[in-house]
mmCIF file of C-alpha atoms in Angstrom:
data_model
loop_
_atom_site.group_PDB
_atom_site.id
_atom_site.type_symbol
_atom_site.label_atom_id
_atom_site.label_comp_id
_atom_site.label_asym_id
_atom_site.label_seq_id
_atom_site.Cartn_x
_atom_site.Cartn_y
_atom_site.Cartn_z
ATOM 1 C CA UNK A 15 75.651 -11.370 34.826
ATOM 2 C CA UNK A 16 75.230 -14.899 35.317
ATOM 3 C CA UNK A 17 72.713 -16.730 38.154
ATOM 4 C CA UNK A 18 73.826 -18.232 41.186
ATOM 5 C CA UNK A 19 73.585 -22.325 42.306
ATOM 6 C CA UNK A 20 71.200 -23.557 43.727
ATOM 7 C CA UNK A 21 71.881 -25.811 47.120
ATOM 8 C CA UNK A 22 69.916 -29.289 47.568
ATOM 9 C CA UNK A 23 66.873 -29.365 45.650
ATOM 10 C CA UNK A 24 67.058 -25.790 44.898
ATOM 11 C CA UNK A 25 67.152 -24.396 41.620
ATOM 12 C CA UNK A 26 69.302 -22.054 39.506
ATOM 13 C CA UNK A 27 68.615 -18.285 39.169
ATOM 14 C CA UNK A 28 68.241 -16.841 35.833
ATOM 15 C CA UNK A 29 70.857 -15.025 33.892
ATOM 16 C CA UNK A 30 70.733 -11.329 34.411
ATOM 17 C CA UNK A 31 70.677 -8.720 31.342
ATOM 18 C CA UNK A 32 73.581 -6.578 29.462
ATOM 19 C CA UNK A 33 73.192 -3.676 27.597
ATOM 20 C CA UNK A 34 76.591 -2.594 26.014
ATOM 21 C CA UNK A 35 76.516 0.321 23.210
ATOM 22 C CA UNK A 36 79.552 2.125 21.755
ATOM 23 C CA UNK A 37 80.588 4.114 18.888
ATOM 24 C CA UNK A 38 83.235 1.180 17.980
ATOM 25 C CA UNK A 39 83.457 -2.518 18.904
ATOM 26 C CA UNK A 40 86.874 -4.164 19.047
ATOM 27 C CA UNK A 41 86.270 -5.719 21.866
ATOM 28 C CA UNK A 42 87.097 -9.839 21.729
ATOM 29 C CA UNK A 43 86.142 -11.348 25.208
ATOM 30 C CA UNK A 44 83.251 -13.053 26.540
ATOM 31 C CA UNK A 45 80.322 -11.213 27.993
ATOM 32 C CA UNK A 46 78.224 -13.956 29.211
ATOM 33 C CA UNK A 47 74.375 -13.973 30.866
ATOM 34 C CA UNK A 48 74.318 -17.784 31.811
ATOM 35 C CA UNK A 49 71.585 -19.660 34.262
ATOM 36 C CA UNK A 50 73.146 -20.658 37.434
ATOM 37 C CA UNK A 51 72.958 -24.514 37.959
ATOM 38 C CA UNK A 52 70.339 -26.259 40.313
ATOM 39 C CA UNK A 53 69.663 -29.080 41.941
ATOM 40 C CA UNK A 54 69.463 -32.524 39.935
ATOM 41 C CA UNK A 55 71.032 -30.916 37.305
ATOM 42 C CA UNK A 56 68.205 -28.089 36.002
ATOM 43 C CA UNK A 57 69.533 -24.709 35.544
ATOM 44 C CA UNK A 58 68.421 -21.184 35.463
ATOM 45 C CA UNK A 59 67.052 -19.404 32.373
ATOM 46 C CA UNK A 60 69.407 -17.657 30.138
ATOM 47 C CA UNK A 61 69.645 -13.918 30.350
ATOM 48 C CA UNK A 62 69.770 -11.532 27.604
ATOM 49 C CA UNK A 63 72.997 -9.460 26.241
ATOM 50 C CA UNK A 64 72.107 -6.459 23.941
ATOM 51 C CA UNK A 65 75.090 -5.136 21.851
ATOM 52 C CA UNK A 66 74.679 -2.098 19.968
ATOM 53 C CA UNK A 67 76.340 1.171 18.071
ATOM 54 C CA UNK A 68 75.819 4.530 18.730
ATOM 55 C CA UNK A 69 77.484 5.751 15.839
ATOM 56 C CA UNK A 70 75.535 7.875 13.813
ATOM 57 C CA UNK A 71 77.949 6.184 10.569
ATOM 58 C CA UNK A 72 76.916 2.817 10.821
ATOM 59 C CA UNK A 73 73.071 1.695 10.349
ATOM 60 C CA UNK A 74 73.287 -1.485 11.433
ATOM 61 C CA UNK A 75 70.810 -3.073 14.250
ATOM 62 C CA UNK A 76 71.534 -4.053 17.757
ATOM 63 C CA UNK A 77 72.367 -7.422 18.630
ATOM 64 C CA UNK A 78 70.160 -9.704 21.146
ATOM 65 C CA UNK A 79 72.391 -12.895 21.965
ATOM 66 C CA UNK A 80 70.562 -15.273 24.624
ATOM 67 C CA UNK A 81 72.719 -18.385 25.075
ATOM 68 C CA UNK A 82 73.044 -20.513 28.467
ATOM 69 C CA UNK A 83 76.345 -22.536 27.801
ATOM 70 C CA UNK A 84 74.913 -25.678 26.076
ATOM 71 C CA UNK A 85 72.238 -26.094 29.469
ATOM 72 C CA UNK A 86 68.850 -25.859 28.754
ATOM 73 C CA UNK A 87 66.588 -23.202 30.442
ATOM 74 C CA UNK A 88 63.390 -21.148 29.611
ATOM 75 C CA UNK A 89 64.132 -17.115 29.012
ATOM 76 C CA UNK A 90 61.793 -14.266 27.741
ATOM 77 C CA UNK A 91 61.550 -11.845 26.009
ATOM 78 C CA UNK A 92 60.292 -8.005 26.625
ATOM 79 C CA UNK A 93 59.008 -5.502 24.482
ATOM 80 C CA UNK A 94 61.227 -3.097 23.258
ATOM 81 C CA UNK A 95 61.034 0.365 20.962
ATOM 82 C CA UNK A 96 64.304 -0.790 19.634
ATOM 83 C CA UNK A 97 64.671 -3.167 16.324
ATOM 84 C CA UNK A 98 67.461 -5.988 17.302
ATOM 85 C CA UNK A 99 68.684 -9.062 15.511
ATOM 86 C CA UNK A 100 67.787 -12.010 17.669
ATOM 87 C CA UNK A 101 70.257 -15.214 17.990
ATOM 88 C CA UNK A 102 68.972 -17.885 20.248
ATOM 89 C CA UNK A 103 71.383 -20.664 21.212
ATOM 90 C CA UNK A 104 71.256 -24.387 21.449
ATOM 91 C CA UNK A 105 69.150 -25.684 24.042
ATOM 92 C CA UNK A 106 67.765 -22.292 24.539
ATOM 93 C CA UNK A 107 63.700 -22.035 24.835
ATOM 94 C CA UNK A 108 62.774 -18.381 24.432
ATOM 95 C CA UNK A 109 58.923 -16.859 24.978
ATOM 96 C CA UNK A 110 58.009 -14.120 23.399
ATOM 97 C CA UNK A 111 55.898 -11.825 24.930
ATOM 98 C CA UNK A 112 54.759 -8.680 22.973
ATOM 99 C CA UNK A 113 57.428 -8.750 20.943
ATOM 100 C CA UNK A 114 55.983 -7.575 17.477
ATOM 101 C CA UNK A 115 59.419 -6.785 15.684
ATOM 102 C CA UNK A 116 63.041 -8.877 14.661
ATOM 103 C CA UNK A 117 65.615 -7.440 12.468
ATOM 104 C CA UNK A 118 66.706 -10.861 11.555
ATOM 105 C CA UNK A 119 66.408 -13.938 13.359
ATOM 106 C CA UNK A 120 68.436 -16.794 13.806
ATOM 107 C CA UNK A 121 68.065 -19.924 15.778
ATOM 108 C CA UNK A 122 70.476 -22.324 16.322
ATOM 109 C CA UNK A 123 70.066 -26.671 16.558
ATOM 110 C CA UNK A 124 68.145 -27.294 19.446
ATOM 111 C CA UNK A 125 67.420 -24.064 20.156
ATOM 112 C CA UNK A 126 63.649 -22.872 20.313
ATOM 113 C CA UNK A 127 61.347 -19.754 19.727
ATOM 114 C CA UNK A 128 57.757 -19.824 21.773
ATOM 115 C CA UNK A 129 55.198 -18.372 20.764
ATOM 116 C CA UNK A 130 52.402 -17.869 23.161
ATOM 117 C CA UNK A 131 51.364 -19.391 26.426
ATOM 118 C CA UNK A 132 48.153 -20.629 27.057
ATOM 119 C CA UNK A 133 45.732 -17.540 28.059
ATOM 120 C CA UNK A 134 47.910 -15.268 26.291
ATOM 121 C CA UNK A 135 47.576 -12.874 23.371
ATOM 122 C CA UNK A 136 49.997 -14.180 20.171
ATOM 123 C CA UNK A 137 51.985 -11.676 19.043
ATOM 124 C CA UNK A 138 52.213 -11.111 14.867
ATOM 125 C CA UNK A 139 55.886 -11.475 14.338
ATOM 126 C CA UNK A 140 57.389 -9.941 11.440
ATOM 127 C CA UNK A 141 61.250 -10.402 10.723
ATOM 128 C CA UNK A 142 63.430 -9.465 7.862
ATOM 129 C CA UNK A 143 65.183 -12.582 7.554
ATOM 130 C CA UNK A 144 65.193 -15.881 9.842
ATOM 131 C CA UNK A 145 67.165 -19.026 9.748
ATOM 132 C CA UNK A 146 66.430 -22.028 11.620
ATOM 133 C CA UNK A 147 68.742 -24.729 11.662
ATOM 134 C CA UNK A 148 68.238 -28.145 11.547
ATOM 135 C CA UNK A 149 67.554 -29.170 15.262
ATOM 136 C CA UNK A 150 65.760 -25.976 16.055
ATOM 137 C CA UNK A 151 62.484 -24.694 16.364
ATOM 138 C CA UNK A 152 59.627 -22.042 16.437
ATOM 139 C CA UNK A 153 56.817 -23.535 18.774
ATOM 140 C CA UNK A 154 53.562 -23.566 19.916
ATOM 141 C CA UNK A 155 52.456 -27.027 20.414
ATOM 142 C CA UNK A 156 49.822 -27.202 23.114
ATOM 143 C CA UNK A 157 49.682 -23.457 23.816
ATOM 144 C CA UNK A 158 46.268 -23.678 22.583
ATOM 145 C CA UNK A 159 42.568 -24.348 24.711
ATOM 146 C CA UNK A 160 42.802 -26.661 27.728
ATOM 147 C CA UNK A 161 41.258 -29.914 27.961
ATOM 148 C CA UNK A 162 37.333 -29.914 27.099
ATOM 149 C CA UNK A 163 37.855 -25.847 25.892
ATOM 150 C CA UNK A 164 37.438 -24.122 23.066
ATOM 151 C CA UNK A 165 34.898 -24.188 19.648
ATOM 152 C CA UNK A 166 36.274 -27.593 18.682
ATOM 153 C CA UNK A 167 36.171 -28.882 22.095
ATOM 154 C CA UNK A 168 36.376 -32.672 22.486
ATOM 155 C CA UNK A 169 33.039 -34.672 23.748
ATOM 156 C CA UNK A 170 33.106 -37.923 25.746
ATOM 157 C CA UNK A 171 36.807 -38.309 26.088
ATOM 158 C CA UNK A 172 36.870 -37.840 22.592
ATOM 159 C CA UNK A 173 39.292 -35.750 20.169
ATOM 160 C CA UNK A 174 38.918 -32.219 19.554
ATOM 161 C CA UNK A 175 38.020 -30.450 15.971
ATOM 162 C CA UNK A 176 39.984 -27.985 14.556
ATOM 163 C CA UNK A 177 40.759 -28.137 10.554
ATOM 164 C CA UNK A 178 39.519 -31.752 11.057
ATOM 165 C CA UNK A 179 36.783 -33.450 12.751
ATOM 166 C CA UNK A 180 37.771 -35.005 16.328
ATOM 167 C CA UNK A 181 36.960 -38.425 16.795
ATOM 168 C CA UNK A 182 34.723 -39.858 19.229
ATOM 169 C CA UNK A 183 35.379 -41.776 22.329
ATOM 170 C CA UNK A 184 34.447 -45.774 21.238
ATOM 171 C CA UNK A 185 34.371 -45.364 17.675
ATOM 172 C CA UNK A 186 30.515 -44.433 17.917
ATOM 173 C CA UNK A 187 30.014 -41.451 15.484
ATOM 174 C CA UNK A 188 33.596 -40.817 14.428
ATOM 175 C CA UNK A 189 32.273 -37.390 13.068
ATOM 176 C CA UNK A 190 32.759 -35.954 16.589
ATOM 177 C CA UNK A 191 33.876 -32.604 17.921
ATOM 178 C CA UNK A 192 33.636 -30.142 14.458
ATOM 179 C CA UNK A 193 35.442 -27.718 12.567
ATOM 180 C CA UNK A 194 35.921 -24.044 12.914
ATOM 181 C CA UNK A 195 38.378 -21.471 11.197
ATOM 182 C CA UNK A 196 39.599 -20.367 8.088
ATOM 183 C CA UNK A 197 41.184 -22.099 5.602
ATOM 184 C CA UNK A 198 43.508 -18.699 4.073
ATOM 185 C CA UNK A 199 43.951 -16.886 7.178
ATOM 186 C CA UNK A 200 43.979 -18.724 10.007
ATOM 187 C CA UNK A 201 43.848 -17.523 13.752
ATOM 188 C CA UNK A 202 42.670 -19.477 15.765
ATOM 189 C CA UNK A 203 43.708 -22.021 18.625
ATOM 190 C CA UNK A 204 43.504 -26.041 18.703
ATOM 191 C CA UNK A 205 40.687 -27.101 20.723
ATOM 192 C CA UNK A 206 41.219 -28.958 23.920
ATOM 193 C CA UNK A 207 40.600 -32.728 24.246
ATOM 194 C CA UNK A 208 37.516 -34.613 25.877
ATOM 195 C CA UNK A 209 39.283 -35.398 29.789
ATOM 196 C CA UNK A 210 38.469 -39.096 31.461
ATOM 197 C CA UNK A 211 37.107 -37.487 35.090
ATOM 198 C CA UNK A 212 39.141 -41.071 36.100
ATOM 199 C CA UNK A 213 42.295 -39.458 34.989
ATOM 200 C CA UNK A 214 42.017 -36.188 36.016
ATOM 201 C CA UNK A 215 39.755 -32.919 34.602
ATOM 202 C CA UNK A 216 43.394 -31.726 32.792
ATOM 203 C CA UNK A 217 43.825 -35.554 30.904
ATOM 204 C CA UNK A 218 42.573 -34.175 27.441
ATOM 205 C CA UNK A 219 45.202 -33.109 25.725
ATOM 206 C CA UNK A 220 45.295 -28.925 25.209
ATOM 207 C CA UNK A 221 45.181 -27.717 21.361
ATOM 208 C CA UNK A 222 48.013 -26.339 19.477
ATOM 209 C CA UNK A 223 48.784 -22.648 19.589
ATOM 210 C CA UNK A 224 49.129 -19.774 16.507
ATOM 211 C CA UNK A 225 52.370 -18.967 14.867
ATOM 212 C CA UNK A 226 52.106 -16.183 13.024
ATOM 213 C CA UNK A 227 55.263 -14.869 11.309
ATOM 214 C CA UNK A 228 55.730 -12.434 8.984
ATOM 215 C CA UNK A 229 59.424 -13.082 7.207
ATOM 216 C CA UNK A 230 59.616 -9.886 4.461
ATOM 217 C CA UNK A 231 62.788 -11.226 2.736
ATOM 218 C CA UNK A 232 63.940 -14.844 3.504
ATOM 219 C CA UNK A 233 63.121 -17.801 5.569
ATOM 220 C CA UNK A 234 65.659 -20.547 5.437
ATOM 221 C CA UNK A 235 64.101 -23.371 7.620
ATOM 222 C CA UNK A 236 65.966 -26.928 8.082
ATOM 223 C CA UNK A 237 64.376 -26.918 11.518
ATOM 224 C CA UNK A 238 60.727 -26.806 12.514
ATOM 225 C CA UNK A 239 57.636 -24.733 13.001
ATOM 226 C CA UNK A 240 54.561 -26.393 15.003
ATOM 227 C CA UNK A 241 51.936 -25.429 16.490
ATOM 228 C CA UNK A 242 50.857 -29.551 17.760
ATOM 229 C CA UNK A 243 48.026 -30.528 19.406
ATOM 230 C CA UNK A 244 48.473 -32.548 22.869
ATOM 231 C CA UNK A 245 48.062 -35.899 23.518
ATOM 232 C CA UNK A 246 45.585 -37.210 25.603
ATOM 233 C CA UNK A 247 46.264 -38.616 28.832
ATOM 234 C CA UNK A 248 45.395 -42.529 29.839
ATOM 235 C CA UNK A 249 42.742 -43.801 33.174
ATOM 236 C CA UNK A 250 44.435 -47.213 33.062
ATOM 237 C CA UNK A 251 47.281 -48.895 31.161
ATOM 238 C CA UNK A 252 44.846 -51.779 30.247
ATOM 239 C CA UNK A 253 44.143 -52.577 26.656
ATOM 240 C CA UNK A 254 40.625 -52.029 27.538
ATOM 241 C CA UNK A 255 40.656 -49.091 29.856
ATOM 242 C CA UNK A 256 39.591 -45.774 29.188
ATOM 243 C CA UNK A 257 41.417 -42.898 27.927
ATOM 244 C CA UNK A 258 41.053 -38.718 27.284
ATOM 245 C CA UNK A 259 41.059 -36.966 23.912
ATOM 246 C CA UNK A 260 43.401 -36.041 22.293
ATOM 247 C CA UNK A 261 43.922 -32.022 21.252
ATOM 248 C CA UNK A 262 43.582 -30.381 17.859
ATOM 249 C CA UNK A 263 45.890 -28.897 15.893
ATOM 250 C CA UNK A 264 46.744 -25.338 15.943
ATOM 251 C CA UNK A 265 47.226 -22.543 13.921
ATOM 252 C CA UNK A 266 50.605 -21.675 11.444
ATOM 253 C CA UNK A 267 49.824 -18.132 8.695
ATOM 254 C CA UNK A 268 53.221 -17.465 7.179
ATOM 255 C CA UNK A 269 53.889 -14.855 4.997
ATOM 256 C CA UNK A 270 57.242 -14.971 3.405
ATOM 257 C CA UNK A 271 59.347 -13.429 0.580
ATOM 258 C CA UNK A 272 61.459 -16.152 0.137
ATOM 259 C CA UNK A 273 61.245 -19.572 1.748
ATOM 260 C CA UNK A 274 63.910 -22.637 1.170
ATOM 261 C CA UNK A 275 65.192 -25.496 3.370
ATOM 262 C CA UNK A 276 64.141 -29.298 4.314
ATOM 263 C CA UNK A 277 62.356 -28.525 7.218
ATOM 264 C CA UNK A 278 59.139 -29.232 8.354
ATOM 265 C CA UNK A 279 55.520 -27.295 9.200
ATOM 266 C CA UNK A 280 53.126 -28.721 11.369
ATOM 267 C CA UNK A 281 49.860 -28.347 13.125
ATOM 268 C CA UNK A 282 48.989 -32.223 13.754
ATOM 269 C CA UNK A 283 46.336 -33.057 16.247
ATOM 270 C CA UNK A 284 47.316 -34.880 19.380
ATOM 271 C CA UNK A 285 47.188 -38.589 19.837
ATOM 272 C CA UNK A 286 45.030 -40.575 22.563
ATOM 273 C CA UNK A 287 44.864 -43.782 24.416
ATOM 274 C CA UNK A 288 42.512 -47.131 25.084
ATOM 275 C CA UNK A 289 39.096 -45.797 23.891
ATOM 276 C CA UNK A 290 39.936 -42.219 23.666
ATOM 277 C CA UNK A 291 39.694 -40.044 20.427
ATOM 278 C CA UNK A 292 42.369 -38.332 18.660
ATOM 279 C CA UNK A 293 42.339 -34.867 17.783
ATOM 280 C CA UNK A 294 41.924 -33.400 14.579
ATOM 281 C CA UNK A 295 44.629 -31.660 12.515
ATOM 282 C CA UNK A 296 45.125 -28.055 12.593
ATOM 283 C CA UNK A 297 45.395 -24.902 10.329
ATOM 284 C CA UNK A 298 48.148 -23.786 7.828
ATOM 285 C CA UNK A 299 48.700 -21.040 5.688
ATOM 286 C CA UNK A 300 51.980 -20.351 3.258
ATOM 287 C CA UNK A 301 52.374 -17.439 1.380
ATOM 288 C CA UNK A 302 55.316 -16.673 -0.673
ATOM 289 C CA UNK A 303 56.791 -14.699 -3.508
ATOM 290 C CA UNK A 304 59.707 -17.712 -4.048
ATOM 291 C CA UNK A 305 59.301 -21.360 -3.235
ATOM 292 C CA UNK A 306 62.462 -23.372 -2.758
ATOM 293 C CA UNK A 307 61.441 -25.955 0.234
ATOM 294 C CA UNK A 308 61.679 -29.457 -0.016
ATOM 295 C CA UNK A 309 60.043 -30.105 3.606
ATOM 296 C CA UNK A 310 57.062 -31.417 4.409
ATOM 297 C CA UNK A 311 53.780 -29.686 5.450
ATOM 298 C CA UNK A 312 51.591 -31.511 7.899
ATOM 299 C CA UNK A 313 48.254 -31.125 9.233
ATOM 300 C CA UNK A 314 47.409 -34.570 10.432
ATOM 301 C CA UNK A 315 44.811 -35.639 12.550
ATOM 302 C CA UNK A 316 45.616 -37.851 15.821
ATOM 303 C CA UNK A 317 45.841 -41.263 16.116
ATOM 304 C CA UNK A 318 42.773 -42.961 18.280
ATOM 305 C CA UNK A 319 43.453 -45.386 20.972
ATOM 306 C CA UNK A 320 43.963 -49.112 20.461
ATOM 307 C CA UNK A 321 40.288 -49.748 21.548
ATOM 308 C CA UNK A 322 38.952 -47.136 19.359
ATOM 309 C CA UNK A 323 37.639 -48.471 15.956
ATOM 310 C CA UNK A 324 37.102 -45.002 14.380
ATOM 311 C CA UNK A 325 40.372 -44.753 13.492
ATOM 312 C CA UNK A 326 42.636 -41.254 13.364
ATOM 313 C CA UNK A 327 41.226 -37.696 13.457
ATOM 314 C CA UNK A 328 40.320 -36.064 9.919
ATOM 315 C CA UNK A 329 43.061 -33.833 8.333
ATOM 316 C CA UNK A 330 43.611 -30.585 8.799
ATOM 317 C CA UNK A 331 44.152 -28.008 5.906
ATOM 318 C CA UNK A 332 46.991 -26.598 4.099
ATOM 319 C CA UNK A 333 47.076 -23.915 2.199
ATOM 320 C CA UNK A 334 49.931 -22.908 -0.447
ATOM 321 C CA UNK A 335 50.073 -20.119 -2.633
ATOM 322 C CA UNK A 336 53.071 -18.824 -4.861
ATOM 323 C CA UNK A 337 52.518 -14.947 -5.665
ATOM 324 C CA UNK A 338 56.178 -14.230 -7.238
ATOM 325 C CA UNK A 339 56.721 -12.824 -11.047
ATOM 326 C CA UNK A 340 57.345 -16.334 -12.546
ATOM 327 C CA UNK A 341 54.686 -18.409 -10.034
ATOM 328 C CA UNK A 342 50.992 -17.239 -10.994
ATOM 329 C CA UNK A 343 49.420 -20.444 -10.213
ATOM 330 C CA UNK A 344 45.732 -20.969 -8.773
ATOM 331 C CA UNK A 345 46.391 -21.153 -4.986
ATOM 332 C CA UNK A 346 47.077 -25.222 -3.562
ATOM 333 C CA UNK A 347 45.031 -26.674 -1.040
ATOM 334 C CA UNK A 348 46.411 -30.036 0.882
ATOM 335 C CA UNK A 349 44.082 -32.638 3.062
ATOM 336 C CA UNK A 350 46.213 -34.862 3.659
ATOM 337 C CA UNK A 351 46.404 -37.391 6.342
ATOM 338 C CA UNK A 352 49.786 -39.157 6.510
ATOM 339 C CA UNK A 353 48.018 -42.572 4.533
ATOM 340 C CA UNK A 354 45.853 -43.002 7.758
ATOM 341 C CA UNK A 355 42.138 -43.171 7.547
ATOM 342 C CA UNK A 356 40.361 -40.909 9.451
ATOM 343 C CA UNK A 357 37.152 -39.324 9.961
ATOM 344 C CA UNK A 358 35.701 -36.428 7.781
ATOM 345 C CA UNK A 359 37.223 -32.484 7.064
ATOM 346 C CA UNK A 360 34.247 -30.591 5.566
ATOM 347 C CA UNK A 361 35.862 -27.787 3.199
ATOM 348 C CA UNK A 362 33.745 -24.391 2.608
ATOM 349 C CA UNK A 363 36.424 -21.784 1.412
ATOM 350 C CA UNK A 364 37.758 -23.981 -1.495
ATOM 351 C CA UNK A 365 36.287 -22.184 -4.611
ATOM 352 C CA UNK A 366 39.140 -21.183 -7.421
ATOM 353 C CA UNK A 367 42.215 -24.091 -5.526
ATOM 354 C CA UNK A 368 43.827 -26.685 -6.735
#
């Protein structure tokens, strides 16, 4: 059910959708869904191909394969009253929308798992088990407010607030656009940079979106989750020319059974240019019952522009907590800002953390 080409300039269709379900499978060939190439090279979205049993002997959930021959393209996903395990292949970007529910999830090196688009509601994803390779993704950077939007918004082509302060445009009060959220459960948006009216009303950059994932047995991530802040956009190339904010991080709640890997979280706040401001770091929240990563966790804040004295946006939060049989610690909380100096991140949930 693949797309056809596109002629000229036009573009690819999308892959269509297979449903195949049958008592037994034996079957070895290739059942394919592929985006039809386009002009310049950009092809059509991947479709989906369900495979599942009707066999009242084996318990086993369907199969959702979306894969588009190595070529990258954008697919979604529907909701559906039926569990499946989800594989998304390399190059792959896949959107949920109102999908609640994964049997298990895997996503393959430079493949990618959306979560939200700006203006929409994020779904609470809960999967048994999910494995992201190296290379691969679940994302939601910029997904958050637009430019000058949201409770952290940016002020005076500064950077928006989120877990950290925003920094203002100039380096004049670098305790700029403030803080919102909570530190344990968080679920809310990054705010959207301060825009330069030179540049455009859009030119702050938009604040990260919310990943929230549920992962009831184990999460083995070598890739990356994010949920980035935008960068803010430039009014002149100049060393001295103005510049918009940049966007705040978003938001990342995981609750896992098990997580492992040497991947990385992150919810960093968007950079900036000239006399802009740079966006303050977002939101994250780990529980666990096991703890066997050796990635990083990272809630920076932006960097400000090269005219901008006030230096990078304050540091987001992270919050860490081990709940398994052998791992009774007090919870951890992490401000942390990558060895840059910033402006401030006022705490108010921290009673009883490390």
């Amino acid at each position: 059910a693949n797309g056809g080409a596109g002629l000229g300039y036009g573009g690819g269709g999308g892959g269509g959708r297979i449903g195949a379900t049958s008592g037994s499978n034996v079957f070895t060939g290739l059942i394919t869904a592929y985006g039809g190439p386009g002009g310049g090279g950009v092809w059509g979205g991947a479709g989906t191909i369900f495979i599942g049993t009707s066999s009242q002997q084996i318990r086993t959930p369907g199969q959702v394969v979306v894969d588009n021959a190595g070529h990258a393209g954008v697919s979604g996903l529907l909701p559906s009253s039926t569990v499946y395990d989800l594989t998304v292949g390399p190059t792959v970007a896949v959107s949920l929308s109102g999908v609640s529910s994964i049997a298990n999830l895997v996503i393959a090196t430079n493949g990618s798992l959306v979560f939200g688009t700006p203006g929409t509601q994020v779904p609470n994803l809960t999967v048994s088990n999910a494995t992201i390779q190296a290379g691969g993704m679940i994302r939601a950077d910029t997904n958050g407010y637009s430019a000058g939007s949201g409770p952290g918004a940016g002020l005076y082509t500064g950077g928006a607030g989120h877990g950290g302060y925003g920094v203002r445009a100039g380096g004049v009060n670098p305790t700029g656009s403030g803080t919102y959220d909570s530190l344990t459960q968080p679920s809310i948006a990054g705010s959207g940079g301060a825009p330069f009216l030179g540049a455009g009303a859009t030119s702050g950059g938009a604040g990260g979106g919310i990943v929230r994932l549920t992962v009831t047995r184990k999460l083995q991530l070598d890739g990356e989750i994010s949920a980035d802040g935008g960068a803010g956009l430039f009014g002149t190339q100049t060393s001295q020319g103005p510049g918009a904010g940049g966007g705040s991080g978003g938001s990342i709640w995981l609750t896992r059974g098990e997580l492992a890997g040497s991947g990385r979280i992150t919810a960093n706040g968007g950079p900036c240019w000239n006399t802009g401001g740079g966006g303050g770091g977002g939101r994250i929240a780990v529980y666990c019952s096991s703890n066997r990563f050796a990635g990083s966790l990272q809630a920076f804040g932006g960097s400000s522009g090269i005219s901008n004295s006030a230096g990078f946006g304050g540091a987001g939060t992270v919050y860490l907590t081990t709940n398994g049989p052998n791992q009774l610690g007090v919870p951890q909380l992490i401000v942390d800002n990558g060895g840059h100096a910033g402006t401030n991140t006022p705490l108010s949930e921290a009673s009883q953390l490390d």
